[in-house]
């Protein structure tokens, strides 16, 4: 990868220009480069800023299917060393004794998925792209405009005057996508009155690879198993080195007050929600806040343009599926483009891009709808609803075929899977 951030005029042509070097844009660049396409990746942030410890405090639950896609793109071998397997998932409505238990042994030998820190995913992607043939990074670089030049292809014009030409441009520029807006693609979106408070919790006892989702009246509270901290990263003798990542959805008006609490008061609030099944718990490191909203673009393609990841759809983190959805976009778009190229077609024509759009629409719409419904159903303390949903969880838990179906969904191994998601090469 050549970093052209301050380089000379690049009067360059590529097979694909990707705007956005986030986790989705970076994964797509890796997949396309592995298949022999030349790729330009543009991001307005400098790579060093994106790799800074302060850039993103989140972890991501990476489903089994996404792991296969990242492996097929050549990136997983760098990620495996950081990945903590998820062996079991326990879903409970507050303190209700009726809960849903996903056990990996019901669907195979391997884990249901993995927890990775986003900073590790970003680093692995940049390191991979740095060595990949055929990838050129333009960062920091702001996009001024994208011109669709009909049969001649598209041209991405950067603020500094450089021009990048390709038959197809991909918008991987996140939920506020400029490219989507400039293409006139509208979205359905609404803001939840919830903010995700994200932090790392250290606890006395090991998590043994169990992920917990507790539905609390103000929003879901997820406890995600992280790798134990190494010697240098551990804090406090009494708490040992066992860690979980917390995604605590809270009413937006309360979140700033919670975030501003002194450490002892914050730990008390955290422990109240966490429970004591891992012994004493306390927050370590910074606290982060992410306002939550849902968004779905009315179209995922336009002339010589395809949307991927949060630029196309952003969902509530209740099921830890937003990035997984984006990684499945990557696998589908890469397959469609590579197949078209092998047939000698213009890879930016409408028929090629519409195949991608048709393929991804259903998966995304399903998750947009399901995550929104789940959040509405569970984020309240209305007695009849509580009774009905607890009963629902208990019933599903007693139906092994239904449970297995839901598990396979969460693992990203159902539906019309792209080759990469099936573990096959592109
Ligand atoms: C609290 C929380 C927890 C989550 N947990 C999970 C989870 O466990 N599992 C899961 O699957 N998903 C999870 N998600 C969702 C996941 O984080 C997102 O879906 C994912 O980060 C989207 O990645 P992206 O690359 O599409 O977009 P982004 O990460 O937003 O990247 C967009 C990139 O484009 C660049 N950019 C933007 N505009 C421009 C421009 N005009 N010119 C050039 N570059 C530009 C930005 O600098 C950025 O690098 C969670 C989300 C939240 C909020």
Short mmCIF file of N, CA and C in Angstrom, two decimals, residues 16 57 86 93 295:
data_model
loop_
_atom_site.label_atom_id
_atom_site.label_comp_id
_atom_site.label_asym_id
_atom_site.label_seq_id
_atom_site.Cartn_x
_atom_site.Cartn_y
_atom_site.Cartn_z
N UNK A 16 -11.37 0.01 -8.49
CA UNK A 16 -12.40 0.45 -7.54
C UNK A 16 -11.81 1.57 -6.68
N UNK A 57 -13.26 3.25 21.39
CA UNK A 57 -13.12 2.40 22.58
C UNK A 57 -13.95 1.14 22.53
N UNK A 86 -16.37 -16.57 21.71
CA UNK A 86 -17.65 -16.57 22.46
C UNK A 86 -18.17 -18.00 22.41
N UNK A 93 -34.03 -11.06 30.75
CA UNK A 93 -34.80 -9.83 30.90
C UNK A 93 -34.62 -9.37 32.34
N UNK A 295 -30.72 3.52 10.75
CA UNK A 295 -30.76 4.17 9.43
C UNK A 295 -30.78 3.09 8.35
#
